[in-house]
Amino acid sequence: MYQDAEGKCWWKGNLHTHTTRSDGLKSPKEAEALYRMNGYDFLAITDHWKFLETRQENGFLLLSGCEYDVGKAARAETGIYHIVSIGAAQEPSLKRREGLTANEVLNAIGEAGGFAVLAHPAWSLNRPDEIEKLRGVGAAEVYNTFSGLPWNGRRADSSGILDTLAAAGSLLPFVAADDTHLYAGEECRSFIWVEAPELTAGAILASLREGRFYASQGPKLAVSVSDGKVQVDCSPVSAVIFYSNLVWSAGRVIQGDSLTNVTYSLKSGENFIRVEAIDALGRIAWSSPVAVGR
Ligand SMILES: [Zn+2]
Ligand SMILES: [Zn+2]
């Protein structure tokens, strides 16, 4: 946890973790101990089709979780969707069957009080026009550690797909997550910071629904937009990048030593803006896209 300049508390968590309850190599207890030791405040254990309930012990919050998938292993007409349920009050009422749709999964997660995250859209080869038809997605993974090298090629980064979606007017909030399976270097890498008055399932869930979080691998980030300017305050980084629906924008990339304070002037025609801050070790923090110029 850290406190920002206004005294608000930001809690660190990973929303996508597998254990021996499905195809992960550590037990839930071992996974919890590992994340806790690495400074995390909360964790969701999201084994494939195995729901685990919310529990809070000794200052660490385990949010209920489960990962559901629909579609075949090869990219088919129906698409492939992996959807993670976070913090549902009870197990979503779902049975694995052929023909199950992503919207049925999202609906069941919503009815059970869960927050739904679209997992690794780049890995799943999701298309923006298909994501647009989904109802009840709370956030999408802009980065999924396990979809990257050396475990899974180079499909960790979904920002291109999510930018195309945002340019068309559908702004999904961004999370980053490890999707831990092997505990072979993918653990404790990509996470979210959530702003909440206290570390309880209720408070974290409320903040997730209100978009009071950002994705990171290390840098801390605060972004505000007013009077045609985007103001970024961050922990020391070596680059800040502003992404929008414009394919070209002057002043989009700012590089330097230990940047902590950067401003960007919005350009005519921009309909959304988002920020990446990258530190000297190459670790990224991502803001969610925000609508501008309307
Ligand atoms: Zn998955
Ligand atoms: Zn997974």
Tab-separated table of C-alpha atoms and ligand atoms in Angstrom:
chain	number	residue	atom	x	y	z
A	1	MET	CA	0.000	0.000	0.000
A	2	TYR	CA	1.110	3.554	-0.625
A	3	GLN	CA	-0.466	6.894	0.106
A	4	ASP	CA	-0.608	9.582	-2.587
A	5	ALA	CA	-0.086	13.337	-2.101
A	6	GLU	CA	-3.743	13.695	-1.022
A	7	GLY	CA	-3.374	10.928	1.556
A	8	LYS	CA	-5.434	8.416	-0.428
A	9	CYS	CA	-4.501	4.734	-0.033
A	10	TRP	CA	-3.530	2.627	-3.056
A	11	TRP	CA	-3.515	-1.171	-2.664
A	12	LYS	CA	-1.493	-3.587	-4.793
A	13	GLY	CA	-3.022	-6.733	-6.241
A	14	ASN	CA	-2.848	-9.435	-8.889
A	15	LEU	CA	-6.208	-10.448	-10.367
A	16	HIS	CA	-5.203	-13.543	-12.351
A	17	THR	CA	-3.462	-16.505	-10.684
A	18	HIS	CA	-3.554	-20.276	-11.164
A	19	THR	CA	-2.736	-22.889	-8.554
A	20	THR	CA	-2.747	-26.669	-8.146
A	21	ARG	CA	-6.556	-26.472	-8.150
A	22	SER	CA	-6.161	-26.297	-11.970
A	23	ASP	CA	-2.932	-26.090	-13.995
A	24	GLY	CA	-0.767	-23.982	-11.670
A	25	LEU	CA	2.306	-25.347	-9.909
A	26	LYS	CA	1.820	-23.886	-6.425
A	27	SER	CA	-0.976	-24.465	-3.925
A	28	PRO	CA	-3.326	-21.579	-3.075
A	29	LYS	CA	-1.593	-21.192	0.304
A	30	GLU	CA	1.858	-21.059	-1.327
A	31	ALA	CA	0.660	-18.556	-3.944
A	32	GLU	CA	-0.877	-16.354	-1.284
A	33	ALA	CA	2.309	-16.449	0.835
A	34	LEU	CA	4.473	-15.601	-2.196
A	35	TYR	CA	2.440	-12.555	-3.256
A	36	ARG	CA	2.152	-11.375	0.286
A	37	MET	CA	5.924	-11.606	0.747
A	38	ASN	CA	6.338	-9.491	-2.403
A	39	GLY	CA	4.335	-6.576	-1.024
A	40	TYR	CA	0.908	-7.362	-2.450
A	41	ASP	CA	-2.189	-6.469	-0.436
A	42	PHE	CA	-4.665	-8.638	-2.329
A	43	LEU	CA	-4.833	-11.503	-4.763
A	44	ALA	CA	-7.487	-13.324	-6.765
A	45	ILE	CA	-6.894	-17.028	-7.342
A	46	THR	CA	-8.618	-17.682	-10.642
A	47	ASP	CA	-8.267	-21.353	-11.517
A	48	HIS	CA	-9.964	-22.602	-14.686
A	49	TRP	CA	-13.601	-23.390	-13.882
A	50	LYS	CA	-12.786	-23.724	-10.136
A	51	PHE	CA	-14.296	-21.029	-7.993
A	52	LEU	CA	-12.503	-20.002	-4.797
A	53	GLU	CA	-14.274	-17.867	-2.202
A	54	THR	CA	-13.291	-14.517	-0.710
A	55	ARG	CA	-11.281	-14.702	2.500
A	56	GLN	CA	-9.387	-12.129	4.538
A	57	GLU	CA	-6.736	-13.065	7.072
A	58	ASN	CA	-4.023	-11.121	8.881
A	59	GLY	CA	-4.288	-8.071	6.682
A	60	PHE	CA	-4.225	-9.918	3.340
A	61	LEU	CA	-7.293	-10.048	1.101
A	62	LEU	CA	-8.064	-13.016	-1.120
A	63	LEU	CA	-10.828	-11.994	-3.537
A	64	SER	CA	-13.042	-14.752	-4.885
A	65	GLY	CA	-12.031	-15.766	-8.385
A	66	CYS	CA	-12.408	-18.106	-11.327
A	67	GLU	CA	-11.420	-18.084	-15.021
A	68	TYR	CA	-14.015	-19.206	-17.582
A	69	ASP	CA	-13.275	-19.865	-21.228
A	70	VAL	CA	-15.479	-20.281	-24.278
A	71	GLY	CA	-14.554	-21.262	-27.825
A	72	LYS	CA	-12.302	-23.913	-29.250
A	73	ALA	CA	-8.496	-23.997	-29.068
A	74	ALA	CA	-8.190	-22.759	-32.657
A	75	ARG	CA	-9.502	-19.332	-33.596
A	76	ALA	CA	-12.990	-20.051	-34.942
A	77	GLU	CA	-15.904	-17.933	-36.162
A	78	THR	CA	-17.274	-17.721	-32.636
A	79	GLY	CA	-13.976	-16.435	-31.204
A	80	ILE	CA	-12.164	-17.448	-28.039
A	81	TYR	CA	-12.828	-15.618	-24.795
A	82	HIS	CA	-11.228	-16.092	-21.416
A	83	ILE	CA	-13.124	-14.174	-18.768
A	84	VAL	CA	-12.002	-13.816	-15.165
A	85	SER	CA	-14.546	-13.354	-12.402
A	86	ILE	CA	-13.335	-11.265	-9.454
A	87	GLY	CA	-15.003	-10.849	-6.066
A	88	ALA	CA	-18.327	-12.582	-6.829
A	89	ALA	CA	-20.370	-13.071	-3.638
A	90	GLN	CA	-21.221	-16.618	-4.704
A	91	GLU	CA	-20.134	-18.986	-7.437
A	92	PRO	CA	-21.459	-17.835	-10.835
A	93	SER	CA	-24.057	-20.292	-12.094
A	94	LEU	CA	-22.186	-21.735	-15.104
A	95	LYS	CA	-21.673	-25.174	-16.584
A	96	ARG	CA	-18.981	-25.830	-19.154
A	97	ARG	CA	-20.659	-26.842	-22.411
A	98	GLU	CA	-20.271	-26.504	-26.134
A	99	GLY	CA	-21.979	-23.411	-27.494
A	100	LEU	CA	-21.683	-21.418	-24.261
A	101	THR	CA	-21.237	-17.755	-25.227
A	102	ALA	CA	-19.068	-15.050	-23.717
A	103	ASN	CA	-22.151	-12.952	-22.961
A	104	GLU	CA	-23.710	-15.850	-21.025
A	105	VAL	CA	-20.521	-16.050	-18.939
A	106	LEU	CA	-20.506	-12.276	-18.378
A	107	ASN	CA	-24.164	-12.334	-17.400
A	108	ALA	CA	-23.637	-15.112	-14.837
A	109	ILE	CA	-20.640	-13.286	-13.321
A	110	GLY	CA	-22.710	-10.097	-13.075
A	111	GLU	CA	-25.623	-11.930	-11.422
A	112	ALA	CA	-23.253	-13.413	-8.840
A	113	GLY	CA	-21.959	-9.917	-8.007
A	114	GLY	CA	-18.578	-10.357	-9.669
A	115	PHE	CA	-16.364	-7.961	-11.603
A	116	ALA	CA	-15.534	-9.401	-15.042
A	117	VAL	CA	-12.135	-8.973	-16.687
A	118	LEU	CA	-11.492	-9.858	-20.321
A	119	ALA	CA	-8.240	-11.813	-20.103
A	120	HIS	CA	-5.370	-11.570	-22.621
A	121	PRO	CA	-7.292	-10.347	-25.732
A	122	ALA	CA	-4.101	-10.432	-27.848
A	123	TRP	CA	-3.365	-14.056	-26.898
A	124	SER	CA	-6.986	-15.010	-27.646
A	125	LEU	CA	-6.860	-13.192	-31.022
A	126	ASN	CA	-9.945	-11.208	-30.024
A	127	ARG	CA	-11.109	-8.677	-32.592
A	128	PRO	CA	-12.246	-5.184	-31.568
A	129	ASP	CA	-15.605	-5.630	-33.354
A	130	GLU	CA	-16.213	-8.810	-31.319
A	131	ILE	CA	-15.154	-7.264	-28.002
A	132	GLU	CA	-17.579	-4.422	-28.717
A	133	LYS	CA	-20.490	-6.879	-28.633
A	134	LEU	CA	-19.650	-8.097	-25.123
A	135	ARG	CA	-21.872	-6.796	-22.320
A	136	GLY	CA	-20.700	-6.478	-18.730
A	137	VAL	CA	-16.920	-6.390	-19.147
A	138	GLY	CA	-15.498	-4.345	-16.254
A	139	ALA	CA	-11.912	-4.173	-17.544
A	140	ALA	CA	-9.503	-5.793	-19.980
A	141	GLU	CA	-5.961	-7.023	-19.454
A	142	VAL	CA	-3.708	-4.598	-21.302
A	143	TYR	CA	-0.815	-6.829	-20.282
A	144	ASN	CA	-0.761	-10.515	-19.311
A	145	THR	CA	2.715	-11.601	-18.191
A	146	PHE	CA	2.272	-15.290	-19.000
A	147	SER	CA	1.279	-14.526	-22.617
A	148	GLY	CA	4.811	-13.177	-23.138
A	149	LEU	CA	8.270	-14.657	-23.573
A	150	PRO	CA	9.559	-17.203	-22.766
A	151	TRP	CA	6.303	-18.953	-21.939
A	152	ASN	CA	3.993	-17.998	-24.770
A	153	GLY	CA	5.496	-16.079	-27.679
A	154	ARG	CA	4.911	-12.322	-27.669
A	155	ARG	CA	1.217	-11.777	-27.136
A	156	ALA	CA	1.419	-10.271	-23.655
A	157	ASP	CA	0.559	-6.742	-24.785
A	158	SER	CA	-3.060	-6.140	-25.842
A	159	SER	CA	-2.813	-2.345	-26.099
A	160	GLY	CA	-3.090	-2.283	-29.918
A	161	ILE	CA	-6.433	-4.101	-29.890
A	162	LEU	CA	-7.735	-2.033	-26.981
A	163	ASP	CA	-6.645	1.216	-28.679
A	164	THR	CA	-8.506	0.238	-31.849
A	165	LEU	CA	-11.547	-0.427	-29.663
A	166	ALA	CA	-11.132	2.909	-27.835
A	167	ALA	CA	-10.753	4.800	-31.139
A	168	ALA	CA	-14.172	3.390	-32.097
A	169	GLY	CA	-15.625	4.777	-28.856
A	170	SER	CA	-15.515	1.737	-26.521
A	171	LEU	CA	-13.225	2.589	-23.633
A	172	LEU	CA	-12.421	-0.422	-21.458
A	173	PRO	CA	-10.418	0.226	-18.286
A	174	PHE	CA	-6.993	-1.444	-18.220
A	175	VAL	CA	-5.632	-3.969	-15.735
A	176	ALA	CA	-2.333	-5.840	-15.861
A	177	ALA	CA	-1.953	-9.329	-14.409
A	178	ASP	CA	0.524	-12.190	-14.200
A	179	ASP	CA	-1.760	-15.124	-15.131
A	180	THR	CA	0.670	-17.092	-12.959
A	181	HIS	CA	0.986	-20.779	-13.833
A	182	LEU	CA	4.574	-22.004	-13.500
A	183	TYR	CA	5.996	-19.604	-10.923
A	184	ALA	CA	9.073	-19.521	-13.136
A	185	GLY	CA	9.563	-15.760	-13.378
A	186	GLU	CA	6.073	-14.675	-14.467
A	187	GLU	CA	4.901	-14.224	-10.875
A	188	CYS	CA	4.840	-10.804	-9.160
A	189	ARG	CA	5.453	-8.825	-12.356
A	190	SER	CA	2.248	-7.131	-13.595
A	191	PHE	CA	-0.440	-5.859	-11.240
A	192	ILE	CA	-2.904	-3.100	-10.417
A	193	TRP	CA	-2.958	-0.349	-7.839
A	194	VAL	CA	-6.485	0.263	-6.518
A	195	GLU	CA	-7.459	3.421	-4.635
A	196	ALA	CA	-9.781	2.549	-1.762
A	197	PRO	CA	-10.350	3.848	1.783
A	198	GLU	CA	-9.773	0.374	3.261
A	199	LEU	CA	-8.640	-3.093	2.281
A	200	THR	CA	-11.918	-5.007	2.237
A	201	ALA	CA	-13.601	-6.956	-0.546
A	202	GLY	CA	-16.444	-4.413	-0.582
A	203	ALA	CA	-14.154	-1.384	-0.870
A	204	ILE	CA	-11.869	-2.922	-3.530
A	205	LEU	CA	-14.862	-4.116	-5.600
A	206	ALA	CA	-16.491	-0.676	-5.421
A	207	SER	CA	-13.253	0.955	-6.627
A	208	LEU	CA	-12.894	-1.552	-9.463
A	209	ARG	CA	-16.422	-0.732	-10.627
A	210	GLU	CA	-15.692	3.005	-10.441
A	211	GLY	CA	-12.423	2.716	-12.362
A	212	ARG	CA	-10.247	3.923	-9.480
A	213	PHE	CA	-7.212	1.814	-10.402
A	214	TYR	CA	-4.346	1.614	-12.859
A	215	ALA	CA	-2.091	-1.097	-14.225
A	216	SER	CA	1.635	-1.251	-13.495
A	217	GLN	CA	4.796	-3.291	-13.342
A	218	GLY	CA	6.488	-0.823	-11.012
A	219	PRO	CA	6.038	2.903	-11.747
A	220	LYS	CA	3.422	4.915	-9.866
A	221	LEU	CA	1.196	7.116	-11.996
A	222	ALA	CA	-1.392	9.884	-11.669
A	223	VAL	CA	-3.042	11.370	-14.771
A	224	SER	CA	-5.447	14.304	-14.945
A	225	VAL	CA	-7.024	16.036	-17.920
A	226	SER	CA	-8.214	19.647	-17.893
A	227	ASP	CA	-8.236	22.690	-20.204
A	228	GLY	CA	-6.892	20.736	-23.137
A	229	LYS	CA	-3.880	19.491	-21.184
A	230	VAL	CA	-2.957	16.078	-19.818
A	231	GLN	CA	-0.893	16.268	-16.655
A	232	VAL	CA	1.169	13.239	-15.616
A	233	ASP	CA	2.791	12.837	-12.207
A	234	CYS	CA	4.768	9.664	-11.666
A	235	SER	CA	7.641	8.024	-9.852
A	236	PRO	CA	10.924	8.578	-11.767
A	237	VAL	CA	10.677	7.152	-15.304
A	238	SER	CA	12.701	7.453	-18.493
A	239	ALA	CA	9.798	7.775	-20.953
A	240	VAL	CA	6.177	8.905	-20.980
A	241	ILE	CA	4.039	8.130	-24.023
A	242	PHE	CA	0.611	9.542	-24.894
A	243	TYR	CA	-1.592	7.308	-27.027
A	244	SER	CA	-4.812	8.386	-28.743
A	245	ASN	CA	-6.921	7.701	-31.837
A	246	LEU	CA	-4.489	9.830	-33.864
A	247	VAL	CA	-1.914	7.733	-35.684
A	248	TRP	CA	0.538	10.630	-35.511
A	249	SER	CA	0.813	13.276	-32.822
A	250	ALA	CA	3.679	15.710	-32.197
A	251	GLY	CA	5.033	15.538	-28.642
A	252	ARG	CA	3.593	12.087	-28.074
A	253	VAL	CA	6.861	10.681	-26.669
A	254	ILE	CA	8.801	12.409	-23.917
A	255	GLN	CA	12.112	10.896	-22.843
A	256	GLY	CA	14.567	11.948	-20.172
A	257	ASP	CA	16.301	11.128	-16.925
A	258	SER	CA	14.055	10.581	-13.938
A	259	LEU	CA	10.950	12.263	-15.351
A	260	THR	CA	8.324	12.820	-12.664
A	261	ASN	CA	6.175	15.534	-14.181
A	262	VAL	CA	5.095	15.744	-17.812
A	263	THR	CA	2.403	17.641	-19.726
A	264	TYR	CA	0.825	16.942	-23.119
A	265	SER	CA	-1.404	19.288	-25.115
A	266	LEU	CA	-4.434	17.546	-26.576
A	267	LYS	CA	-4.643	17.765	-30.347
A	268	SER	CA	-7.621	18.530	-32.520
A	269	GLY	CA	-9.505	15.345	-33.405
A	270	GLU	CA	-8.437	13.328	-30.380
A	271	ASN	CA	-11.338	11.389	-28.857
A	272	PHE	CA	-9.444	9.421	-26.219
A	273	ILE	CA	-6.086	9.616	-24.504
A	274	ARG	CA	-4.080	7.209	-22.370
A	275	VAL	CA	-0.606	7.251	-20.862
A	276	GLU	CA	2.254	4.794	-20.492
A	277	ALA	CA	5.160	5.614	-18.173
A	278	ILE	CA	8.250	3.416	-18.535
A	279	ASP	CA	11.065	3.292	-15.998
A	280	ALA	CA	14.792	2.675	-16.542
A	281	LEU	CA	14.254	-1.081	-16.062
A	282	GLY	CA	11.625	-1.142	-18.842
A	283	ARG	CA	8.737	-1.620	-16.424
A	284	ILE	CA	5.524	0.059	-17.571
A	285	ALA	CA	2.599	1.781	-15.859
A	286	TRP	CA	-0.581	2.186	-17.927
A	287	SER	CA	-3.437	4.594	-17.349
A	288	SER	CA	-6.840	3.557	-18.628
A	289	PRO	CA	-8.046	5.373	-21.755
A	290	VAL	CA	-10.214	8.429	-21.037
A	291	ALA	CA	-12.598	10.194	-23.416
A	292	VAL	CA	-11.597	13.725	-24.432
A	293	GLY	CA	-12.735	16.409	-26.848
A	294	ARG	CA	-16.500	15.812	-26.623
B	1	ZN	ZN	-6.730	-17.618	-20.015
B	2	ZN	ZN	-5.377	-17.777	-16.786
